[in-house]
Short mmCIF file of C-alpha atoms in Angstrom, two decimals:
data_model
loop_
_atom_site.label_atom_id
_atom_site.label_comp_id
_atom_site.label_asym_id
_atom_site.label_seq_id
_atom_site.Cartn_x
_atom_site.Cartn_y
_atom_site.Cartn_z
CA MET A 218 52.42 -60.61 15.28
CA ARG A 219 54.38 -58.32 13.02
CA PHE A 220 52.14 -55.35 14.01
CA GLN A 221 52.63 -56.06 17.76
CA SER A 222 56.43 -56.21 17.39
CA VAL A 223 56.43 -52.92 15.51
CA ARG A 224 54.23 -51.34 18.19
CA ARG A 225 56.47 -52.64 20.99
CA ALA A 226 59.49 -51.27 19.18
CA GLY A 227 57.75 -47.88 18.90
CA VAL A 228 56.84 -47.88 22.60
CA SER A 229 60.41 -48.80 23.45
CA ARG A 230 61.75 -45.90 21.36
CA ALA A 231 59.18 -43.53 22.92
CA ARG A 232 60.21 -44.60 26.42
CA SER A 233 63.83 -44.13 25.51
CA PHE A 234 63.07 -40.60 24.20
CA LEU A 235 61.02 -39.78 27.32
CA PHE A 236 63.76 -40.91 29.68
CA SER A 237 66.29 -38.97 27.64
CA SER A 238 64.13 -35.84 27.76
CA LEU A 239 63.60 -36.16 31.50
CA ALA A 240 67.30 -36.57 31.97
CA CYS A 241 67.97 -33.42 29.89
CA ALA A 242 65.30 -31.54 31.83
CA ALA A 243 66.87 -32.68 35.11
CA VAL A 244 70.24 -31.43 33.93
CA ALA A 245 68.66 -28.11 32.83
CA VAL A 246 66.86 -27.74 36.17
CA ALA A 247 70.04 -28.50 38.05
CA ALA A 248 71.88 -25.90 35.95
CA ALA A 249 69.20 -23.18 36.20
CA PRO A 250 69.98 -20.43 38.70
CA ALA A 251 67.69 -20.18 41.74
CA PRO A 252 66.29 -16.71 40.84
CA ALA A 253 65.20 -18.01 37.45
CA LEU A 254 63.42 -20.92 39.09
CA ALA A 255 61.72 -18.57 41.55
CA GLN A 256 60.62 -16.29 38.71
CA ALA A 257 59.30 -19.25 36.74
CA GLY A 258 57.36 -20.37 39.80
CA LEU A 259 55.94 -16.88 40.31
CA THR A 260 54.97 -16.55 36.65
CA GLU A 261 53.11 -19.85 36.82
CA ALA A 262 51.44 -18.78 40.08
CA VAL A 263 50.33 -15.51 38.46
CA ARG A 264 48.98 -17.47 35.50
CA SER A 265 46.88 -19.56 37.90
CA ALA A 266 45.72 -16.64 40.06
CA VAL A 267 44.72 -14.35 37.22
CA ARG A 268 41.68 -16.29 36.06
CA GLY A 269 39.09 -14.38 38.11
CA ASP A 270 38.87 -11.22 35.97
CA ARG A 271 38.82 -11.54 32.18
CA GLU A 272 40.12 -8.01 31.49
CA ILE A 273 42.96 -8.27 33.99
CA ALA A 274 43.71 -11.79 32.74
CA GLN A 275 44.11 -10.45 29.19
CA PHE A 276 46.44 -7.72 30.46
CA TYR A 277 48.71 -10.25 32.15
CA GLN A 278 48.50 -12.67 29.24
CA GLN A 279 49.80 -9.95 26.90
CA ARG A 280 52.82 -9.40 29.16
CA GLY A 281 53.61 -13.09 29.60
CA TYR A 282 52.23 -13.11 33.15
CA GLN A 283 55.09 -10.96 34.38
CA PRO A 284 54.16 -9.17 37.63
CA ILE A 285 54.24 -5.41 38.11
CA TRP A 286 54.19 -5.27 41.93
CA VAL A 287 56.70 -8.05 42.62
CA ARG A 288 60.41 -7.61 41.94
CA GLY A 289 63.26 -9.88 42.96
CA GLY A 290 60.91 -12.31 44.66
CA THR A 291 59.33 -9.71 46.95
CA LEU A 292 56.72 -6.95 46.89
CA GLY A 293 58.16 -3.52 46.26
CA PRO A 294 57.43 -0.46 48.46
CA GLU A 295 54.73 0.52 45.95
CA ALA A 296 52.40 -2.00 47.61
CA GLN A 297 52.41 -0.01 50.84
CA GLN A 298 51.99 3.21 48.85
CA LEU A 299 48.88 1.86 47.17
CA LEU A 300 47.56 0.73 50.55
CA HIS A 301 48.00 4.29 51.86
CA LEU A 302 46.15 5.71 48.84
CA ILE A 303 43.11 3.52 49.31
CA GLU A 304 43.11 4.08 53.08
CA THR A 305 42.83 7.82 52.37
CA ALA A 306 40.43 7.47 49.43
CA ASP A 307 37.91 9.68 51.23
CA ALA A 308 40.20 12.54 50.12
CA ASP A 309 39.02 11.67 46.60
CA GLY A 310 35.39 11.63 47.70
CA LEU A 311 35.44 7.82 47.72
CA ASN A 312 34.72 5.24 50.40
CA PRO A 313 37.99 3.56 51.50
CA ARG A 314 36.10 0.40 52.51
CA ALA A 315 35.19 -0.18 48.85
CA TYR A 316 38.85 -1.11 48.24
CA ARG A 317 39.13 -3.58 51.18
CA PRO A 318 42.28 -2.11 52.76
CA ASN A 319 42.35 -4.81 55.46
CA ALA A 320 42.42 -7.55 52.85
CA VAL A 321 45.16 -5.73 50.94
CA ALA A 322 47.20 -5.33 54.15
CA ASP A 323 46.78 -9.04 54.93
CA ALA A 324 47.86 -10.03 51.40
CA ILE A 325 50.97 -7.82 51.68
CA GLU A 326 51.85 -9.40 55.01
CA GLU A 327 51.37 -12.97 53.73
CA ALA A 328 53.51 -12.22 50.68
CA ALA A 329 56.41 -11.22 52.91
CA GLY A 330 57.20 -14.93 53.34
CA GLY A 331 58.18 -15.16 49.66
CA SER A 332 55.79 -17.97 48.69
CA PRO A 333 55.08 -17.73 44.93
CA ARG A 334 51.41 -18.46 45.58
CA ALA A 335 51.14 -15.70 48.24
CA LEU A 336 53.04 -13.27 46.02
CA ALA A 337 50.71 -14.07 43.11
CA ARG A 338 47.63 -13.53 45.29
CA ALA A 339 49.02 -10.17 46.43
CA GLU A 340 49.88 -9.25 42.83
CA MET A 341 46.32 -9.92 41.70
CA LEU A 342 44.70 -8.12 44.61
CA LEU A 343 46.97 -5.08 44.22
CA SER A 344 46.30 -4.87 40.47
CA THR A 345 42.55 -5.27 40.87
CA THR A 346 42.46 -2.70 43.66
CA PHE A 347 44.63 -0.25 41.72
CA ALA A 348 42.56 -0.56 38.54
CA ASN A 349 39.27 -0.03 40.39
CA TYR A 350 40.66 2.92 42.35
CA VAL A 351 42.04 4.64 39.22
CA ARG A 352 38.75 4.16 37.40
CA ASP A 353 36.80 5.70 40.30
CA VAL A 354 39.19 8.65 40.71
CA ARG A 355 38.96 9.39 36.99
CA ARG A 356 35.14 9.40 37.08
CA ALA A 357 34.56 13.18 36.94
CA ARG A 358 31.38 14.92 38.03
CA ASP A 359 29.75 17.63 35.94
CA MET A 360 31.37 20.87 37.13
CA GLY A 361 30.08 23.06 34.32
CA VAL A 362 33.21 22.88 32.15
CA VAL A 363 32.62 23.57 28.44
CA TYR A 364 34.65 21.14 26.30
CA THR A 365 35.07 22.53 22.78
CA GLU A 366 36.38 19.17 21.54
CA ALA A 367 35.37 15.71 22.71
CA HIS A 368 38.89 14.51 23.50
CA TYR A 369 39.19 17.03 26.34
CA ARG A 370 36.34 15.44 28.24
CA PRO A 371 37.68 13.18 31.05
CA VAL A 372 37.19 9.48 30.38
CA VAL A 373 37.17 6.48 32.70
CA PRO A 374 39.93 4.10 31.51
CA SER A 375 39.46 0.37 31.27
CA LYS A 376 41.18 -1.75 33.89
CA ALA A 377 43.74 -2.84 31.31
CA VAL A 378 44.56 0.77 30.38
CA ALA A 379 44.88 1.71 34.06
CA LEU A 380 47.31 -1.15 34.61
CA MET A 381 49.25 -0.37 31.44
CA GLY A 382 49.87 3.11 32.80
CA ALA A 383 51.41 1.62 35.95
CA ALA A 384 53.37 -1.04 34.06
CA SER A 385 54.84 1.44 31.57
CA ALA A 386 55.80 4.06 34.16
CA PRO A 387 59.61 4.49 34.27
CA ASN A 388 59.37 4.46 38.06
CA LEU A 389 56.27 2.91 39.61
CA GLN A 390 57.00 4.45 43.00
CA ALA A 391 57.21 7.96 41.52
CA TYR A 392 54.08 7.26 39.49
CA LEU A 393 52.14 6.47 42.67
CA GLU A 394 53.63 9.38 44.62
CA SER A 395 52.71 11.88 41.89
CA ILE A 396 49.30 10.25 41.24
CA GLY A 397 50.47 10.02 37.65
CA TRP A 398 47.08 8.92 36.27
CA MET A 399 45.68 12.39 37.10
CA ASN A 400 46.69 15.90 36.06
CA PRO A 401 49.23 17.71 38.30
CA LEU A 402 46.61 20.13 39.71
CA TYR A 403 44.71 17.19 41.15
CA ALA A 404 47.76 15.63 42.79
CA GLN A 405 48.84 18.93 44.37
CA LEU A 406 45.38 19.70 45.73
CA ARG A 407 45.05 16.18 47.16
CA GLY A 408 48.29 16.76 49.00
CA GLY A 409 46.89 20.02 50.33
CA LEU A 410 43.83 18.24 51.65
CA ALA A 411 46.00 15.70 53.45
CA ALA A 412 48.02 18.53 55.03
CA HIS A 413 44.90 20.31 56.26
CA ARG A 414 43.60 17.13 57.82
CA GLY A 415 46.55 17.35 60.14
CA LEU A 416 45.26 20.60 61.62
CA GLU A 417 43.44 20.13 64.91
CA GLU A 418 39.79 21.08 65.05
CA ARG A 419 39.67 24.41 66.86
CA PRO A 420 36.86 25.45 69.19
CA ALA A 421 33.69 26.45 67.32
CA ILE A 422 33.96 30.14 68.25
CA HIS A 423 33.20 32.91 65.76
CA VAL A 424 35.48 35.97 65.80
CA PRO A 425 33.46 39.04 64.73
CA SER A 426 34.71 41.20 61.87
CA GLY A 427 36.14 44.63 62.50
CA PRO A 428 39.44 46.55 62.35
CA ILE A 429 42.66 44.58 61.87
CA LEU A 430 43.85 42.96 65.10
CA ARG A 431 47.59 43.22 65.71
CA PRO A 432 50.13 42.88 68.55
CA GLY A 433 49.23 45.39 71.23
CA SER A 434 45.55 45.65 70.18
CA THR A 435 43.14 46.32 73.05
CA ASP A 436 40.05 45.43 70.99
CA PRO A 437 37.64 43.20 73.02
CA ARG A 438 37.76 40.73 70.12
CA VAL A 439 41.31 39.75 71.15
CA ARG A 440 39.74 37.69 73.94
CA THR A 441 37.56 35.86 71.38
CA LEU A 442 40.51 35.40 69.02
CA ARG A 443 42.61 33.81 71.76
CA ALA A 444 39.77 31.41 72.60
CA ARG A 445 39.34 30.56 68.90
CA LEU A 446 43.05 29.72 68.71
CA GLY A 447 42.72 27.40 71.71
CA MET A 448 44.46 29.75 74.15
CA ALA A 449 43.36 31.09 77.52
CA PRO A 450 40.98 34.01 76.75
CA ASP A 451 42.56 36.34 79.28
CA GLY A 452 45.67 37.87 77.83
CA PRO A 453 47.01 40.32 75.26
CA TYR A 454 47.65 40.04 71.53
CA ASP A 455 51.23 38.97 72.24
CA ARG A 456 53.95 37.09 70.36
CA ALA A 457 52.26 33.73 71.01
CA VAL A 458 49.01 34.95 69.40
CA ALA A 459 50.89 36.44 66.45
CA ASN A 460 52.78 33.15 65.93
CA ALA A 461 49.52 31.16 66.03
CA VAL A 462 48.01 33.53 63.46
CA ARG A 463 51.11 33.12 61.25
CA GLU A 464 50.77 29.33 61.45
CA LEU A 465 47.16 29.61 60.33
CA GLN A 466 48.08 31.98 57.49
CA ARG A 467 50.79 29.64 56.22
CA ALA A 468 48.38 26.69 56.31
CA TYR A 469 46.00 28.64 54.07
CA GLY A 470 48.66 29.91 51.68
CA GLN A 471 48.38 33.52 52.83
CA PRO A 472 51.14 36.05 53.63
CA ALA A 473 52.24 35.20 57.18
CA ASP A 474 52.26 38.69 58.73
CA GLY A 475 50.70 37.69 62.07
CA LEU A 476 47.90 40.27 61.68
CA ALA A 477 44.27 39.16 62.00
CA GLY A 478 42.67 41.04 59.12
CA PRO A 479 39.34 40.32 57.35
CA LEU A 480 40.62 37.40 55.22
CA THR A 481 42.51 35.79 58.10
CA LEU A 482 39.44 35.99 60.34
CA ALA A 483 37.25 34.55 57.58
CA LEU A 484 39.63 31.61 57.18
CA LEU A 485 39.84 31.16 60.95
CA ASN A 486 36.04 31.04 61.16
CA HIS A 487 35.85 28.38 58.43
CA GLY A 488 36.46 25.38 60.64
CA SER A 489 38.34 22.32 59.43
CA ARG A 490 35.25 20.58 58.01
CA GLU A 491 34.40 23.54 55.78
CA THR A 492 38.04 23.79 54.73
CA GLN A 493 38.09 20.13 53.72
CA GLN A 494 34.83 20.59 51.83
CA LEU A 495 36.35 23.46 49.83
CA LEU A 496 39.40 21.36 49.06
CA ARG A 497 37.14 18.50 47.94
CA LEU A 498 35.19 20.86 45.68
CA ASN A 499 38.33 22.14 44.01
CA LEU A 500 39.61 18.59 43.62
CA GLU A 501 36.47 17.97 41.58
CA ARG A 502 37.23 21.03 39.44
CA ALA A 503 40.72 19.67 38.80
CA ARG A 504 39.25 16.22 38.09
CA ALA A 505 37.04 17.80 35.42
CA LEU A 506 40.17 18.60 33.38
CA PRO A 507 41.84 15.92 31.23
CA ALA A 508 44.22 13.56 32.98
CA ASP A 509 46.91 14.44 30.41
CA LEU A 510 47.02 18.22 29.99
CA GLY A 511 49.57 18.01 27.17
CA ARG A 512 53.25 18.77 26.66
CA ARG A 513 52.57 22.51 26.26
CA TYR A 514 49.42 24.24 27.43
CA VAL A 515 47.94 27.49 28.70
CA LEU A 516 46.15 27.53 32.07
CA VAL A 517 43.92 30.42 33.14
CA ASP A 518 42.55 30.52 36.67
CA ALA A 519 39.64 32.96 36.74
CA ALA A 520 39.56 32.97 40.56
CA ALA A 521 43.19 34.17 40.63
CA ALA A 522 42.82 36.33 37.48
CA ARG A 523 46.11 34.88 36.26
CA LEU A 524 47.49 32.92 33.28
CA TRP A 525 50.34 30.39 33.19
CA MET A 526 52.24 28.85 30.26
CA TYR A 527 53.36 25.26 30.87
CA GLU A 528 55.96 23.07 29.19
CA ASN A 529 56.70 19.49 30.24
CA GLY A 530 54.79 19.93 33.49
CA GLU A 531 56.63 23.13 34.53
CA ALA A 532 55.33 26.71 34.51
CA VAL A 533 57.63 28.72 32.19
CA GLY A 534 55.77 32.01 32.39
CA SER A 535 52.86 33.77 34.07
CA MET A 536 50.95 37.02 33.77
CA ARG A 537 48.01 38.88 35.22
CA VAL A 538 44.74 38.83 33.33
CA VAL A 539 41.37 40.56 33.54
CA VAL A 540 38.43 38.15 33.64
CA GLY A 541 34.65 38.45 33.58
CA LYS A 542 32.77 40.56 36.07
CA PRO A 543 30.50 38.66 38.51
CA THR A 544 27.46 39.41 36.33
CA GLU A 545 29.27 38.03 33.23
CA PRO A 546 31.64 35.38 34.63
CA THR A 547 34.36 33.79 32.57
CA PRO A 548 33.26 30.17 32.03
CA MET A 549 35.33 27.09 32.80
CA MET A 550 36.48 25.71 29.45
CA ALA A 551 38.88 23.38 27.66
CA GLY A 552 39.80 24.08 24.03
CA THR A 553 42.63 24.36 21.51
CA LEU A 554 44.41 27.64 20.78
CA ARG A 555 44.66 27.46 16.99
CA TYR A 556 45.32 30.90 15.52
CA LEU A 557 46.25 34.49 16.24
CA THR A 558 44.38 37.47 14.80
CA LEU A 559 46.32 40.69 14.27
CA ASN A 560 44.59 44.07 13.83
CA PRO A 561 41.33 42.64 15.17
CA TYR A 562 37.92 44.24 15.08
CA TRP A 563 36.01 44.41 18.34
CA ASN A 564 32.51 43.10 17.80
CA VAL A 565 30.57 44.88 20.50
CA PRO A 566 28.28 42.55 22.48
CA PRO A 567 24.57 43.27 21.90
CA ASP A 568 23.96 44.27 25.52
CA LEU A 569 26.72 46.89 25.33
CA VAL A 570 25.32 48.19 22.03
CA ARG A 571 22.00 48.63 23.78
CA GLU A 572 23.28 50.02 27.09
CA ARG A 573 26.27 52.12 26.03
CA ILE A 574 26.36 52.87 22.33
CA ALA A 575 22.66 53.58 21.81
CA ALA A 576 22.66 55.70 24.96
CA GLY A 577 25.75 57.57 23.70
CA VAL A 578 24.20 58.31 20.31
CA LEU A 579 20.96 59.49 21.93
CA ARG A 580 23.01 61.72 24.21
CA GLU A 581 25.64 63.07 21.76
CA GLY A 582 24.24 62.40 18.31
CA PRO A 583 25.73 60.40 15.38
CA GLY A 584 29.17 61.87 16.03
CA PHE A 585 29.43 59.46 18.96
CA ILE A 586 29.90 56.60 16.46
CA ARG A 587 32.63 58.33 14.42
CA SER A 588 34.57 59.64 17.45
CA ARG A 589 34.93 56.13 18.90
CA ARG A 590 35.74 54.60 15.49
CA TYR A 591 32.70 52.30 15.42
CA GLU A 592 30.98 51.08 12.29
CA ILE A 593 27.45 49.71 11.95
CA LEU A 594 26.64 46.66 9.83
CA SER A 595 23.33 45.38 8.56
CA ASP A 596 23.78 41.81 9.84
CA TRP A 597 26.36 39.22 10.95
CA THR A 598 27.13 37.75 7.50
CA GLU A 599 30.33 38.23 5.47
CA SER A 600 28.36 40.32 2.95
CA ALA A 601 26.86 42.68 5.55
CA ARG A 602 26.31 46.31 4.41
CA ARG A 603 27.63 49.31 6.28
CA LEU A 604 24.91 51.55 7.66
CA GLU A 605 24.96 55.23 8.47
CA PRO A 606 24.20 56.16 12.08
CA SER A 607 21.38 58.37 10.84
CA ASP A 608 19.69 55.33 9.29
CA VAL A 609 19.22 53.61 12.67
CA ASP A 610 16.31 53.90 15.07
CA TRP A 611 18.42 54.33 18.19
CA ASN A 612 15.42 54.45 20.49
CA ALA A 613 14.47 50.96 19.28
CA VAL A 614 18.05 49.76 19.89
CA ALA A 615 18.12 51.30 23.38
CA SER A 616 14.83 49.64 24.33
CA GLY A 617 15.89 46.24 23.00
CA ARG A 618 13.31 46.19 20.19
CA GLN A 619 16.05 46.14 17.56
CA GLU A 620 19.39 44.32 17.70
CA LEU A 621 22.27 45.97 15.90
CA ARG A 622 25.72 44.77 14.85
CA VAL A 623 28.42 47.25 15.81
CA ARG A 624 32.17 46.77 15.64
CA GLN A 625 35.15 48.94 16.51
CA LEU A 626 37.84 49.40 13.85
CA PRO A 627 41.39 48.18 14.55
CA GLY A 628 43.76 50.62 16.18
CA GLN A 629 45.45 51.58 19.44
CA ASP A 630 42.13 52.35 21.13
CA ASN A 631 40.50 49.08 20.02
CA ALA A 632 39.25 47.08 23.00
CA MET A 633 41.02 43.98 21.61
CA GLY A 634 44.36 45.74 21.49
CA ARG A 635 46.80 44.55 18.84
CA MET A 636 45.97 40.85 18.82
CA LYS A 637 43.62 38.15 20.00
CA PHE A 638 44.23 34.43 20.47
CA MET A 639 41.47 32.19 19.22
CA PHE A 640 40.34 28.79 20.46
CA PRO A 641 37.09 28.33 18.49
CA ASN A 642 34.03 27.95 20.71
CA ASP A 643 30.31 28.73 20.63
CA LEU A 644 30.53 31.11 23.61
CA GLY A 645 32.69 33.70 21.85
CA ILE A 646 35.41 33.50 24.53
CA TYR A 647 39.04 34.22 23.64
CA LEU A 648 42.27 35.70 25.01
CA HIS A 649 43.22 39.19 23.84
CA ASP A 650 45.44 42.21 24.25
CA THR A 651 44.03 45.34 25.90
CA PRO A 652 44.76 49.08 25.72
CA ASP A 653 43.39 49.60 29.25
CA ARG A 654 46.49 48.82 31.30
CA SER A 655 45.19 50.38 34.51
CA LEU A 656 42.74 47.52 35.14
CA LEU A 657 45.61 45.03 35.24
CA ARG A 658 47.03 46.81 38.30
CA GLU A 659 43.83 46.21 40.29
CA GLU A 660 43.79 43.51 42.96
CA GLY A 661 40.42 42.14 41.87
CA ARG A 662 40.56 42.07 38.08
CA LEU A 663 36.91 41.37 37.28
CA PHE A 664 35.99 43.81 34.53
CA SER A 665 35.46 41.97 31.23
CA ALA A 666 32.33 40.59 29.61
CA GLY A 667 33.73 37.05 29.91
CA CYS A 668 36.83 37.11 27.70
CA VAL A 669 40.36 37.14 29.12
CA ARG A 670 42.44 40.32 28.74
CA LEU A 671 46.20 39.75 28.83
CA GLU A 672 48.85 41.71 30.67
CA ASP A 673 51.51 40.83 28.06
CA ALA A 674 49.98 39.54 24.83
CA PRO A 675 53.27 39.82 22.86
CA ARG A 676 54.95 37.48 25.40
CA LEU A 677 52.27 34.85 24.86
CA ALA A 678 52.74 35.27 21.09
CA ARG A 679 56.52 34.76 21.45
CA TRP A 680 55.91 31.58 23.44
CA LEU A 681 53.53 30.26 20.80
CA PHE A 682 55.44 31.26 17.67
CA GLY A 683 59.07 31.61 18.75
CA THR A 684 59.32 34.79 16.72
CA PRO A 685 55.95 36.55 16.94
CA PRO A 686 54.42 37.37 13.55
CA ARG A 687 53.98 41.00 12.48
CA ALA A 688 50.91 42.47 10.85
CA GLU A 689 51.21 43.18 7.15
CA GLY A 690 50.08 46.76 6.98
CA SER A 691 46.80 47.90 8.51
CA THR A 692 44.54 45.24 6.96
CA PRO A 693 41.99 44.18 9.61
CA GLU A 694 41.63 40.64 10.92
CA GLN A 695 44.88 39.02 9.75
CA HIS A 696 44.65 35.36 10.85
CA ILE A 697 47.89 33.41 11.44
CA ASN A 698 47.80 29.74 12.40
CA VAL A 699 49.75 28.65 15.49
CA PRO A 700 52.53 26.25 14.32
CA GLU A 701 51.80 23.83 17.15
CA PRO A 702 48.24 24.32 18.48
CA VAL A 703 48.15 24.09 22.26
CA PRO A 704 45.37 23.32 24.74
CA VAL A 705 43.83 26.18 26.72
CA TYR A 706 42.24 25.37 30.08
CA ILE A 707 40.17 27.98 31.90
CA THR A 708 39.40 26.84 35.42
CA TYR A 709 38.16 28.36 38.68
CA LEU A 710 40.07 27.35 41.81
CA THR A 711 38.99 28.92 45.09
CA VAL A 712 41.61 26.66 46.65
CA ALA A 713 44.72 26.37 44.51
CA PRO A 714 48.13 24.69 44.81
CA GLU A 715 51.04 26.95 45.77
CA PRO A 716 54.73 26.13 46.34
CA GLN A 717 54.14 26.30 50.11
CA GLY A 718 50.90 24.29 50.07
CA VAL A 719 47.54 25.66 49.01
CA ALA A 720 46.04 29.14 48.82
CA PHE A 721 42.40 30.00 49.57
CA ARG A 722 40.77 32.58 47.33
CA GLN A 723 37.57 34.55 47.33
CA ASP A 724 34.62 32.91 45.58
CA VAL A 725 34.04 35.93 43.32
CA TYR A 726 31.44 34.16 41.16
CA ASN A 727 29.61 32.60 44.12
CA ARG A 728 29.91 29.14 42.57
CA ASP A 729 31.06 27.31 45.69
CA PRO A 730 27.73 27.01 47.56
CA VAL A 731 25.83 25.61 44.57
CA GLN A 732 28.55 23.18 43.57
CA LEU A 733 29.17 22.10 47.17
CA ALA A 734 25.48 21.24 47.52
CA ALA A 735 25.68 19.15 44.33
CA LEU A 736 28.92 17.53 45.52
CA ASN A 737 27.36 16.47 48.81
CA ARG A 738 24.50 14.70 47.09
CA PRO A 739 25.25 10.95 46.97
CA PRO A 740 26.49 9.93 43.49
CA GLU A 741 24.52 7.42 41.50
CA ARG A 742 25.67 3.85 42.06
CA ARG A 743 27.65 2.55 39.12
CA ARG A 744 28.55 -0.96 38.17
CA ARG A 745 32.26 -1.64 37.87
#
């Protein structure tokens, strides 16, 4: 009896506490502002909706189930932006249907009513779609880039990392507009592809090559040109034709002079499908670079024979460069510029020793070596002995039966100039000064054996060091570490972003056909 009375007393106290708590909760609910209640309802709805994907569930759990696409009880404009991205995913070489744009559009429409459950469903679908899309866009194909360090190789992020990028962006709308999960080259080229899709498909008529066509030309090809531009064939090369040619030139990033020269005719004969294929190919080349290029970096485009210095996403300087000849092309690479060498030797490549130096000695005698300030070494070790030219069988060197190490001493006539910039790699590629300034004035600057010759090496040194270091006397090979090593990216863009759109360039290394064929092969199916 005593036990029962105690238990009843306990139940009575528990009921009293429960009623008191409910009363307090009712007061708190009555006092809570409506937005807080709506947010609490949305958070709970997100918690319930998130259970389908373990990785995405963990992401939301870590942020207390706070949404990233819903603000103020409604979907932000970013939802429509993401819908547009997946609807145009074929620009990325992807199948838009893989991202279920109709389902995304329906979810956005249903969420417009403001129901927490509908908003939560849209939040989950948008996040899942975004994560899958980012992962697929970041999945780079092999474009022949040499990565000197593993961290430069593009990686496919996890879904959580993809979503963290969106959640941590200062402005989600700007992040989507700039395609912030990719490097800037990729985003600009994708925009160029979208612009070119707006061009109407012109008649499939080939305009033969020949002299430049201009206003007043009586060349029979004017008739063909007018037909190719979609005009009545009968008629002169008048202002309307010149304006149509200018429109084409602007679309391809060329000087808009209204004259139909060889390059303009070649671009006109491309056709929109071929143009889009070239844009797709160069998107893949941009995709093969890291998503984050770094705060400061050097970019060399071998197709343009030009170098840019970048800081915080902006080009702060540019210069002409000489790159590899078509028989010895400059490779696409990603590495780290770590040190500068002042008073460098020039280690002559073995093929040049065979073809030029051995031939020169056989033609002029041993004086050829001394007059060009070369020296001959026994091997490639640090303890190599110097050899006299008379001790060498030059016929054996010329025929390729003997390989010889030859280097040119530092000085004004040295092929390396006053300095070279080193990003260690197994290919022996680097950036360097040059005494041969005339080659930098050429339009097609394809003269090196693969390395990159600089128009203004001291300017690059000032950018790297602030105050460029000076050589201490004439001692050869003075190595000076860069205070803040910077990435160096050597790419090859036959379609490249320009302030006015994109520019089409000559495929000087003939890489496009091979890589286009590989690009058009269906990729292997991958599990998500």
